[in-house]
Short mmCIF file of C-alpha atoms and ligand atoms in Angstrom, two decimals:
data_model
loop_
_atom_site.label_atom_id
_atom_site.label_comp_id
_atom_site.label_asym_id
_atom_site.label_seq_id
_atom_site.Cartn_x
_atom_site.Cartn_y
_atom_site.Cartn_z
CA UNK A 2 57.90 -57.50 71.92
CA UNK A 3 61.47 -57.56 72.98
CA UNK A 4 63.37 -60.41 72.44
CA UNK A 5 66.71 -61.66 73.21
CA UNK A 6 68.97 -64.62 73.23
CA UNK A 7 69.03 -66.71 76.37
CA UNK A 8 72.29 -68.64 76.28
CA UNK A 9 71.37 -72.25 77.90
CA UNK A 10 74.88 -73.77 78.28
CA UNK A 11 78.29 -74.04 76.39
CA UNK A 12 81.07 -76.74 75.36
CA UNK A 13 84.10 -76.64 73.76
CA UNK A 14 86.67 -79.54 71.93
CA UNK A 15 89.89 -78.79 71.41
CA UNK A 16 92.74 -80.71 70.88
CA UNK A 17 95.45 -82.48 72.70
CA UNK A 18 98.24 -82.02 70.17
CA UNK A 19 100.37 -78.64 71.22
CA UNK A 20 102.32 -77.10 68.59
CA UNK A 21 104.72 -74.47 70.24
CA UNK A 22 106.63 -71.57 68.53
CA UNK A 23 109.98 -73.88 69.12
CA UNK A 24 108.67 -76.33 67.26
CA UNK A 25 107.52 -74.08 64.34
CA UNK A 26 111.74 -72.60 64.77
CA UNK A 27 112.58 -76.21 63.31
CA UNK A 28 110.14 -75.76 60.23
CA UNK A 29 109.99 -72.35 58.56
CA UNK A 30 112.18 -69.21 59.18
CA UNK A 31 111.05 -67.95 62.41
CA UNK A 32 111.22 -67.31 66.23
CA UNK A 33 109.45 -67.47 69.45
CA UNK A 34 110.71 -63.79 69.99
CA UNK A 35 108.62 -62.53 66.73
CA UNK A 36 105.68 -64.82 67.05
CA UNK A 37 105.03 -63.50 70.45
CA UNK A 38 105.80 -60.14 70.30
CA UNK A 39 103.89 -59.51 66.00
CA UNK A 40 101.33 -61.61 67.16
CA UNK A 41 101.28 -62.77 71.19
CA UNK A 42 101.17 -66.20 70.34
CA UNK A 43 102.81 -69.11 72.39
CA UNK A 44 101.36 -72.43 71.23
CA UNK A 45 98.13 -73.78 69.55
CA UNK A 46 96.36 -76.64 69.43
CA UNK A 47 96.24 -79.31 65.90
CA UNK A 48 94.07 -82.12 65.70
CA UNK A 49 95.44 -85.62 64.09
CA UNK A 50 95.31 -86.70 60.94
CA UNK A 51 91.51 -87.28 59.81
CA UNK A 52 90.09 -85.25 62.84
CA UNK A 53 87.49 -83.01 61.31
CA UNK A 54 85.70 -79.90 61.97
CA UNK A 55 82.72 -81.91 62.46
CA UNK A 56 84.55 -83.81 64.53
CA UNK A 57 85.30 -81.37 66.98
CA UNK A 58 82.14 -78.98 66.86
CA UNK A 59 80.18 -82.39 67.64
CA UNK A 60 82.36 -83.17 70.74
CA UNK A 61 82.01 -79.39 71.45
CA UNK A 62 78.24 -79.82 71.07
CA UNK A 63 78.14 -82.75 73.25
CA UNK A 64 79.62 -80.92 75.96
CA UNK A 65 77.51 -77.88 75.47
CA UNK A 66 74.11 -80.71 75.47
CA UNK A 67 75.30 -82.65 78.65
CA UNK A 68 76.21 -79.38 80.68
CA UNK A 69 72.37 -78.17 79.84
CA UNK A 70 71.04 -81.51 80.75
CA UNK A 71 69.50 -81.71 77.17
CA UNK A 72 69.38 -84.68 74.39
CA UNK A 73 69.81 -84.35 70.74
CA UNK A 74 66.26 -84.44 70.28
CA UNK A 75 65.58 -81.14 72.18
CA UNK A 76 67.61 -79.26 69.41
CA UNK A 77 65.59 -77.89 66.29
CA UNK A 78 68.25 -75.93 64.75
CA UNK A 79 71.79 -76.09 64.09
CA UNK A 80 74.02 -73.54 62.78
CA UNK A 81 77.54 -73.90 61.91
CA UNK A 82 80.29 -71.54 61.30
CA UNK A 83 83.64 -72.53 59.69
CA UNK A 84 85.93 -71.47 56.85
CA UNK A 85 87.35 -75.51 56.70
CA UNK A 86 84.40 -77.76 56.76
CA UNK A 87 84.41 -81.21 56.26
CA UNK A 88 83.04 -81.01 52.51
CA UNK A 89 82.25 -78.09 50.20
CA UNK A 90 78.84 -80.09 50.66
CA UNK A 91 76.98 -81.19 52.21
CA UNK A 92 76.95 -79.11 54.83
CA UNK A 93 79.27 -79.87 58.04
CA UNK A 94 75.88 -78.95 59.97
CA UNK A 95 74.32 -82.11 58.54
CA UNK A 96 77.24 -83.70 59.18
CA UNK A 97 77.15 -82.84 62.75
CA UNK A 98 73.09 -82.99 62.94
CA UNK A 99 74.04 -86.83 62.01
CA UNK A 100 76.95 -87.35 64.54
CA UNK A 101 74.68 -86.01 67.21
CA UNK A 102 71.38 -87.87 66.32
CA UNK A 103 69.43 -84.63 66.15
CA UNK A 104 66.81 -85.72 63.71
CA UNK A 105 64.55 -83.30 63.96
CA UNK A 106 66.73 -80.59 63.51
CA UNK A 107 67.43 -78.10 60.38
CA UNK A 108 71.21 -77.69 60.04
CA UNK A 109 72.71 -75.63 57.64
CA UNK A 110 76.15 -73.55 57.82
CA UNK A 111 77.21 -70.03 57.41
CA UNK A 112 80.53 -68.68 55.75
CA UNK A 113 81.39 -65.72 57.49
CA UNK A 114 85.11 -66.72 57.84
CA UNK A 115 86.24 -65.19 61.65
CA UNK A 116 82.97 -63.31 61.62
CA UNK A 117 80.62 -66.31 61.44
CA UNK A 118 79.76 -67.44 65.12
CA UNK A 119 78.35 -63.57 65.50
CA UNK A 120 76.41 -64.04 62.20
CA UNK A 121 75.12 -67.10 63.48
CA UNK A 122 73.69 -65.91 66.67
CA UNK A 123 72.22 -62.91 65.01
CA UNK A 124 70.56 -65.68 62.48
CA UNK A 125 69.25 -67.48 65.04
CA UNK A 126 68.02 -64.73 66.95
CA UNK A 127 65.96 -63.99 63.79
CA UNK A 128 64.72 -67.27 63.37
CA UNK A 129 63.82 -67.77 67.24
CA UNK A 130 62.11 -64.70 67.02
CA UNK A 131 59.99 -65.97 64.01
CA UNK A 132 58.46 -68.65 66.58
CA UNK A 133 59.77 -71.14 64.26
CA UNK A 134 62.11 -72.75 66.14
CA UNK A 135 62.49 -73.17 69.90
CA UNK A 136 66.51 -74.27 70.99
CA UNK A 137 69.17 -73.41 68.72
CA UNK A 138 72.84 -74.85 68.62
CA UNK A 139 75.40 -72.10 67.22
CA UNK A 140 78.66 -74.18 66.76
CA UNK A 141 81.86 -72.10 65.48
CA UNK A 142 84.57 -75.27 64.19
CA UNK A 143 87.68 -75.17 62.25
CA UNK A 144 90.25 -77.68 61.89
CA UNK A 145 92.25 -74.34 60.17
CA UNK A 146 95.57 -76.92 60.13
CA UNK A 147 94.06 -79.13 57.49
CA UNK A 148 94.75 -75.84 55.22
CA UNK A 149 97.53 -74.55 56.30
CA UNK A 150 101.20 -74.54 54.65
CA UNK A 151 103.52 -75.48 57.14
CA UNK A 152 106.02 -73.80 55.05
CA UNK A 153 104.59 -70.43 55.12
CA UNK A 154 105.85 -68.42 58.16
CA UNK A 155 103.23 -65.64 57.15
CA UNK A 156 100.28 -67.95 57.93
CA UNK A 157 101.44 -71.20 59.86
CA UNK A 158 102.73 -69.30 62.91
CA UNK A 159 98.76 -67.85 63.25
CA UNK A 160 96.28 -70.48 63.04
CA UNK A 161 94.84 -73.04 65.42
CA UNK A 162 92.44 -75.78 65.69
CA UNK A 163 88.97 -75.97 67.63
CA UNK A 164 85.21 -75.92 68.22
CA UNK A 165 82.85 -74.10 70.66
CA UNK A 166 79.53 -74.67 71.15
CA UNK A 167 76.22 -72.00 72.49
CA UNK A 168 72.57 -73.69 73.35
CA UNK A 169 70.05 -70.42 72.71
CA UNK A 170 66.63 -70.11 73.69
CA UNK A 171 64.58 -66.97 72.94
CA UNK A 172 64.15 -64.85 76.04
CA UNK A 173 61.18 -62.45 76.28
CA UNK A 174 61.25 -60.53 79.29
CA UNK A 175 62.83 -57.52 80.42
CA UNK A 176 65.54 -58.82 82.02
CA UNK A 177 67.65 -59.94 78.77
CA UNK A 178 69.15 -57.87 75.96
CA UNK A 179 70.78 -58.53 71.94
CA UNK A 180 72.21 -56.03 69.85
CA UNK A 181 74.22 -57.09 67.00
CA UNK A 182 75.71 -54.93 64.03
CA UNK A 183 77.24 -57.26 61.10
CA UNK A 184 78.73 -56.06 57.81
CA UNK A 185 80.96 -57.05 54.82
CA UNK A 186 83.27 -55.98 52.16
CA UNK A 187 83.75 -58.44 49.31
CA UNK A 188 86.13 -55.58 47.60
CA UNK A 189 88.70 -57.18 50.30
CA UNK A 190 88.66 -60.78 49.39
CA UNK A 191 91.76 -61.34 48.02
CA UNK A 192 93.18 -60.24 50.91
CA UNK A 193 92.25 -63.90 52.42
CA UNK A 194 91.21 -67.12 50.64
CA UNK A 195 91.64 -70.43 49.96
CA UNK A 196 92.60 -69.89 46.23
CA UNK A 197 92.02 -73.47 45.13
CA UNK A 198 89.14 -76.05 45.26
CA UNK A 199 85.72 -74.25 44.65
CA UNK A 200 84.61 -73.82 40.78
CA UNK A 201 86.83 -70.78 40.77
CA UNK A 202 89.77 -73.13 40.45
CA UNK A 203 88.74 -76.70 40.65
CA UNK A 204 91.15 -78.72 42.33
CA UNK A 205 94.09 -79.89 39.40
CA UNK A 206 97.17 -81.73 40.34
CA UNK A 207 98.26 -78.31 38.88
CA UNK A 208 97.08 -76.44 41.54
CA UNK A 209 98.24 -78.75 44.43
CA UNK A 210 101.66 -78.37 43.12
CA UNK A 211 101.29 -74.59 43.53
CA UNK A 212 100.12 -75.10 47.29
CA UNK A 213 96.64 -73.14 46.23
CA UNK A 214 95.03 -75.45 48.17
CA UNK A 215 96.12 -73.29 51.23
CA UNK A 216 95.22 -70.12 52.62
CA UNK A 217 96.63 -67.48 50.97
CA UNK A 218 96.80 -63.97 53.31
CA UNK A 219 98.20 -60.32 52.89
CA UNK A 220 98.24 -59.78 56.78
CA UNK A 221 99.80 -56.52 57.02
CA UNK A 222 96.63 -54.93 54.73
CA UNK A 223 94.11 -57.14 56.79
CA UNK A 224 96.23 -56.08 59.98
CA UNK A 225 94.48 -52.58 59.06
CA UNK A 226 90.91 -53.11 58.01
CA UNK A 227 90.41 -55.48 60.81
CA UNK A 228 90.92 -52.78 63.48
CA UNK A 229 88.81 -50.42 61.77
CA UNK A 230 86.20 -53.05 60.97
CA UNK A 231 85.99 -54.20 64.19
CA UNK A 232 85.68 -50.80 66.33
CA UNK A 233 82.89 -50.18 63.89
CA UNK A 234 80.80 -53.30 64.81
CA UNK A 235 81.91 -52.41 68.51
CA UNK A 236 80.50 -48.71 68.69
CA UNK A 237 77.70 -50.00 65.94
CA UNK A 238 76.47 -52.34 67.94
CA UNK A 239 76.88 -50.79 71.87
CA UNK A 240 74.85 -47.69 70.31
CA UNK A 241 71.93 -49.58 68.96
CA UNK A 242 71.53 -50.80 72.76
CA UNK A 243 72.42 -47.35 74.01
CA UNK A 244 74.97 -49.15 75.89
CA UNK A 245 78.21 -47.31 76.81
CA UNK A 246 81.40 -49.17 76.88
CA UNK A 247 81.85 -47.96 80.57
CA UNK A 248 78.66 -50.23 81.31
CA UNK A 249 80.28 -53.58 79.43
CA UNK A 250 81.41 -55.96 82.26
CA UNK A 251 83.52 -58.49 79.65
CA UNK A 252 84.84 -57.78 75.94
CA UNK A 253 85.19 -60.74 74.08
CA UNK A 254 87.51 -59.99 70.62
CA UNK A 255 87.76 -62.43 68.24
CA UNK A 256 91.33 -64.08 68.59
CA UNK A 257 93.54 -63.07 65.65
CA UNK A 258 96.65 -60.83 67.28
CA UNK A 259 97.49 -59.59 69.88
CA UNK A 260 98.08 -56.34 68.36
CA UNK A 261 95.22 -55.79 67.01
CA UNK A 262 93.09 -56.80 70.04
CA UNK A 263 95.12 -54.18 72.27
CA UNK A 264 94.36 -51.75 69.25
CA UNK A 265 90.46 -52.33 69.80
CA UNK A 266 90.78 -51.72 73.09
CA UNK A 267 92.74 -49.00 72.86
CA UNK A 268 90.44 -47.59 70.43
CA UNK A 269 87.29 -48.00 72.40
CA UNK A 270 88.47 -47.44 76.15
CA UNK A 271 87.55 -50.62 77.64
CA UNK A 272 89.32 -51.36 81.02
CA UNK A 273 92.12 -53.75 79.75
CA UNK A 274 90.68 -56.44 82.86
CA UNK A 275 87.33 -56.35 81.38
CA UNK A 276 88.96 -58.24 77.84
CA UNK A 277 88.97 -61.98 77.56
CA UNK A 278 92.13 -62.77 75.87
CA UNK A 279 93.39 -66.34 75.01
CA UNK A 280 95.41 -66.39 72.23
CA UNK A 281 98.77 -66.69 73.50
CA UNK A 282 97.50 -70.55 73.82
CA UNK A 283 95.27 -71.51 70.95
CA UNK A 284 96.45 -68.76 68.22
CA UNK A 285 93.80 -67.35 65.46
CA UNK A 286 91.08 -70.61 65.40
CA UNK A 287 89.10 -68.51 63.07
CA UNK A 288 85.00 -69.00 63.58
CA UNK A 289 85.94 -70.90 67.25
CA UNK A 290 87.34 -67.99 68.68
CA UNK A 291 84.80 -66.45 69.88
CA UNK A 292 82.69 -69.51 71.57
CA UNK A 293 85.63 -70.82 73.26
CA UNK A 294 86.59 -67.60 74.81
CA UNK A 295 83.09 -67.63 75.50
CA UNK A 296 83.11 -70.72 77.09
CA UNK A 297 86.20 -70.13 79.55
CA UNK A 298 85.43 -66.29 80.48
CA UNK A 299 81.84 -68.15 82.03
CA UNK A 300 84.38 -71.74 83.74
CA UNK A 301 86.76 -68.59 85.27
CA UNK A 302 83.06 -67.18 86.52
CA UNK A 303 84.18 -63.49 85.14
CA UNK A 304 80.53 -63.32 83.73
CA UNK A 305 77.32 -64.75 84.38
CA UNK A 306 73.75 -63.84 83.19
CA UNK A 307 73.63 -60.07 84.53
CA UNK A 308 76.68 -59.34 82.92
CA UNK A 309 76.82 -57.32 79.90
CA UNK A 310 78.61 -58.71 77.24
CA UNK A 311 80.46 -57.24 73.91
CA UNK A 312 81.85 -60.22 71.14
CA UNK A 313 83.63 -58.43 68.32
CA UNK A 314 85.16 -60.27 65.45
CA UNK A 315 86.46 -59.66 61.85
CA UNK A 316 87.82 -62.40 59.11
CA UNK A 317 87.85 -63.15 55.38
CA UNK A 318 85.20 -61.95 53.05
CA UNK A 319 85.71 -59.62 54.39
CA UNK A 320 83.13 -59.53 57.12
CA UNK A 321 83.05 -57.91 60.76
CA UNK A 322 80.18 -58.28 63.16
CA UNK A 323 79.67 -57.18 66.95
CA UNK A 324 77.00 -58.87 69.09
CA UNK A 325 75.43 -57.56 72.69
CA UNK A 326 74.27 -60.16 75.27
CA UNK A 327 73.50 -60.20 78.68
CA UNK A 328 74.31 -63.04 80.57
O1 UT7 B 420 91.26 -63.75 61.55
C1 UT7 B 420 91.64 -63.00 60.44
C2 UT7 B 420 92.91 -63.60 59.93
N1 UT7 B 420 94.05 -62.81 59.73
C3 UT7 B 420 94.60 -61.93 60.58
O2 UT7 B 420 94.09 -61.59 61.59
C4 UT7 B 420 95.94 -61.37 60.20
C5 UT7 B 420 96.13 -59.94 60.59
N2 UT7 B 420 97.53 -59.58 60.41
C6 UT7 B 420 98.47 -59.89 61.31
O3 UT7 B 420 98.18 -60.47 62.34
C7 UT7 B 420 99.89 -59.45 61.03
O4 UT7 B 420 99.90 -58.69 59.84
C8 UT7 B 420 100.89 -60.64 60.90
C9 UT7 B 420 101.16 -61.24 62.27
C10 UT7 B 420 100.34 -61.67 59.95
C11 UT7 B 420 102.23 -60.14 60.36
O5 UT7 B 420 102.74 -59.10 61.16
P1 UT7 B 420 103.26 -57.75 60.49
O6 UT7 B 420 103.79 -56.92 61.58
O7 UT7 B 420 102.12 -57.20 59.66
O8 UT7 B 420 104.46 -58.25 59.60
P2 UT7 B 420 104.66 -58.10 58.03
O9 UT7 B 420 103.75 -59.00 57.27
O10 UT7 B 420 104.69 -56.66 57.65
O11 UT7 B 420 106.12 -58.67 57.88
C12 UT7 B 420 107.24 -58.04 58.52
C13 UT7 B 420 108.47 -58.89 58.28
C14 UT7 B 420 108.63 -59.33 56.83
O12 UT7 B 420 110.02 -59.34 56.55
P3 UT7 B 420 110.72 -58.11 55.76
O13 UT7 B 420 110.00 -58.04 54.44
O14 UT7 B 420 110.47 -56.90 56.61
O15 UT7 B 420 112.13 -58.54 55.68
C15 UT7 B 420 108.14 -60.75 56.82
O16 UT7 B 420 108.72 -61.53 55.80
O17 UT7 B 420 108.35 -60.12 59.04
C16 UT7 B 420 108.57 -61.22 58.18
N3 UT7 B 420 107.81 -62.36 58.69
C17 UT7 B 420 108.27 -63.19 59.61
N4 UT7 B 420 109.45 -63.25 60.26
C18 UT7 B 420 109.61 -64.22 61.16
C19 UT7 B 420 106.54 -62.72 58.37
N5 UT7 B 420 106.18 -63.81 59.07
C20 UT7 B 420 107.25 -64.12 59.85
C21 UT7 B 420 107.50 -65.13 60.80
N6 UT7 B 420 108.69 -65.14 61.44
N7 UT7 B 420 106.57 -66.06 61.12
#
């Protein structure tokens, strides 16, 4: 039987707080002119001081519940992606599961990095499939400032905060479609981490002092994997569909520069009015990207459920992924 994933509703949390690339001129060594033109950045969005990633993927899930008419207790599964949750455990799905009042639900995350909202809905399309659960909520949250080194103009410029939000059903008639392609490289993780904190390197006062508590990146080699990576998931995924990328109606990249989203693009011949782009206002927010584009590409009404849908992402690990939807 064919099965796909019927996306109910969506919500999204993101901060107030705007950082903009003059106010990152008075901390490191930089300048609006190369933030926007290396990267096509203007501003992003930081939550205050003890604002969570559970914090906002709950007030993203919220959203997502009251916009589907839905209660906590109508949700059997949670799924989380994030690269800074609240805890190394428990899980910042549990977390979230407890925020919401979802009882019933199991919650667990997945550490994909960038690529982990498409892992997630190709997890739960799996487990819906299984008959096992009934109404999934895939939450993609980072509060990405909480690790970043403000004196690092190689990463601070980048990153963002916030948290989208997807309700899925399984869908079983003809009408729907899901294709995904996901893959990973662990030979590339030191081109992205968070050096310090795991058993790796437990946390020392030694290690604060050598700011290994923040993410560490070599963006100029990740620059080129991540365009190859992701036109692989792209064509991976449209051919196990048999979908050509003259038939997509919206390409949703994940949100990490500018540069390397008009490289995709490039790469793959989509019309450049059929890509959701929204970085010059929230910068890379990692595992969010992709469910808060999401969510605004469906407000703006430039897709709805006939539309054929392409997300594409890449991040730390590393990992890539590419997931097919309509509607
Ligand atoms: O979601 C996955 C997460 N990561 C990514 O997606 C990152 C992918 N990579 C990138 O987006 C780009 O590589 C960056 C935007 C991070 C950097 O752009 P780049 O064109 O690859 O620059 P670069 O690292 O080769 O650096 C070029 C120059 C260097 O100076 P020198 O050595 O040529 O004198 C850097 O020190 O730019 C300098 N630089 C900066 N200058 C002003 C690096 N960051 C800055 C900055 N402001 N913020």
């Amino acid at each position: 039987m064919k099965t796909y994933l019927k996306v109910v509703s969506t919500g999204i949390a993101i901060p107030d707080k705007v950082i903009s690339n003059a106010d990152l001129e008075k901390m490191v060594e930089t300048s609006d002119d190369w933030i926007v033109t290396r990267t096509g950045i203007h501003e992003r969005r930081i939550s205050e001081n003890g604002v969570s990633s559970g914090d906002l993927g709950a007030q993203a899930a919220r959203m997502a519940l009251d916009n589907a008419g839905l209660s906590a207790g109508d949700i059997d599964l949670i799924m989380v992606a994030t690269a800074s949750g609240d805890h190394l455990f428990p899980s910042t799905a549990c977390i979230i599961q407890n925020k919401l009042g979802a009882k019933q639900a199991t919650a667990f995350d997945i550490s994909a990095a960038c690529s982990g909202f498409l892992y997630c809905l190709t997890v739960a399309h799996s487990l819906l499939s299984t008959g096992s659960f009934r109404t999934a909520l895939i939450i993609g949250a980072e509060t990405l400032s909480k690790i970043t080194d403000y004196s690092d103009r190689s990463t601070c410029v980048l990153f963002g905060d916030g948290a989208g939000a997807m309700i899925v059903t399984l869908g079983t008639d003809d009408k729907g479609l899901f294709a995904s392609h996901l893959g990973s490289d662990g030979s590339y993780a030191p081109l992205l981490n968070l050096p310090a904190g795991g058993s790796r390197l437990p946390a020392s006062l030694e290690t604060v002092r050598q700011d290994l508590h923040y993410i560490k990146m070599n963006g100029n080699e990740l620059f080129k994997v991540a365009v190859r990576s992701m036109e692989e998931a792209a064509i991976m995924t449209l051919s196990k569909a048999h979908v050509s990328t003259a038939q997509l109606d919206l390409l949703i990249p994940h949100q990490a520069n500018i540069r390397i989203i008009n490289s995709l693009v490039k790469r793959l011949g989509v019309e450049e009015k059929k890509v959701y782009v929204n970085i010059e206002r929230y910068g890379n927010t990692s595992a969010a990207s992709i469910p808060i584009a999401y969510h605004e590409a469906r407000a703006q009404g430039l897709c709805d459920e006939n539309s054929l849908i392409l997300m594409v992402a890449f991040g730390g690990g590393i990992t890539w992924g590419g997931v097919l939807i309509r509607g």
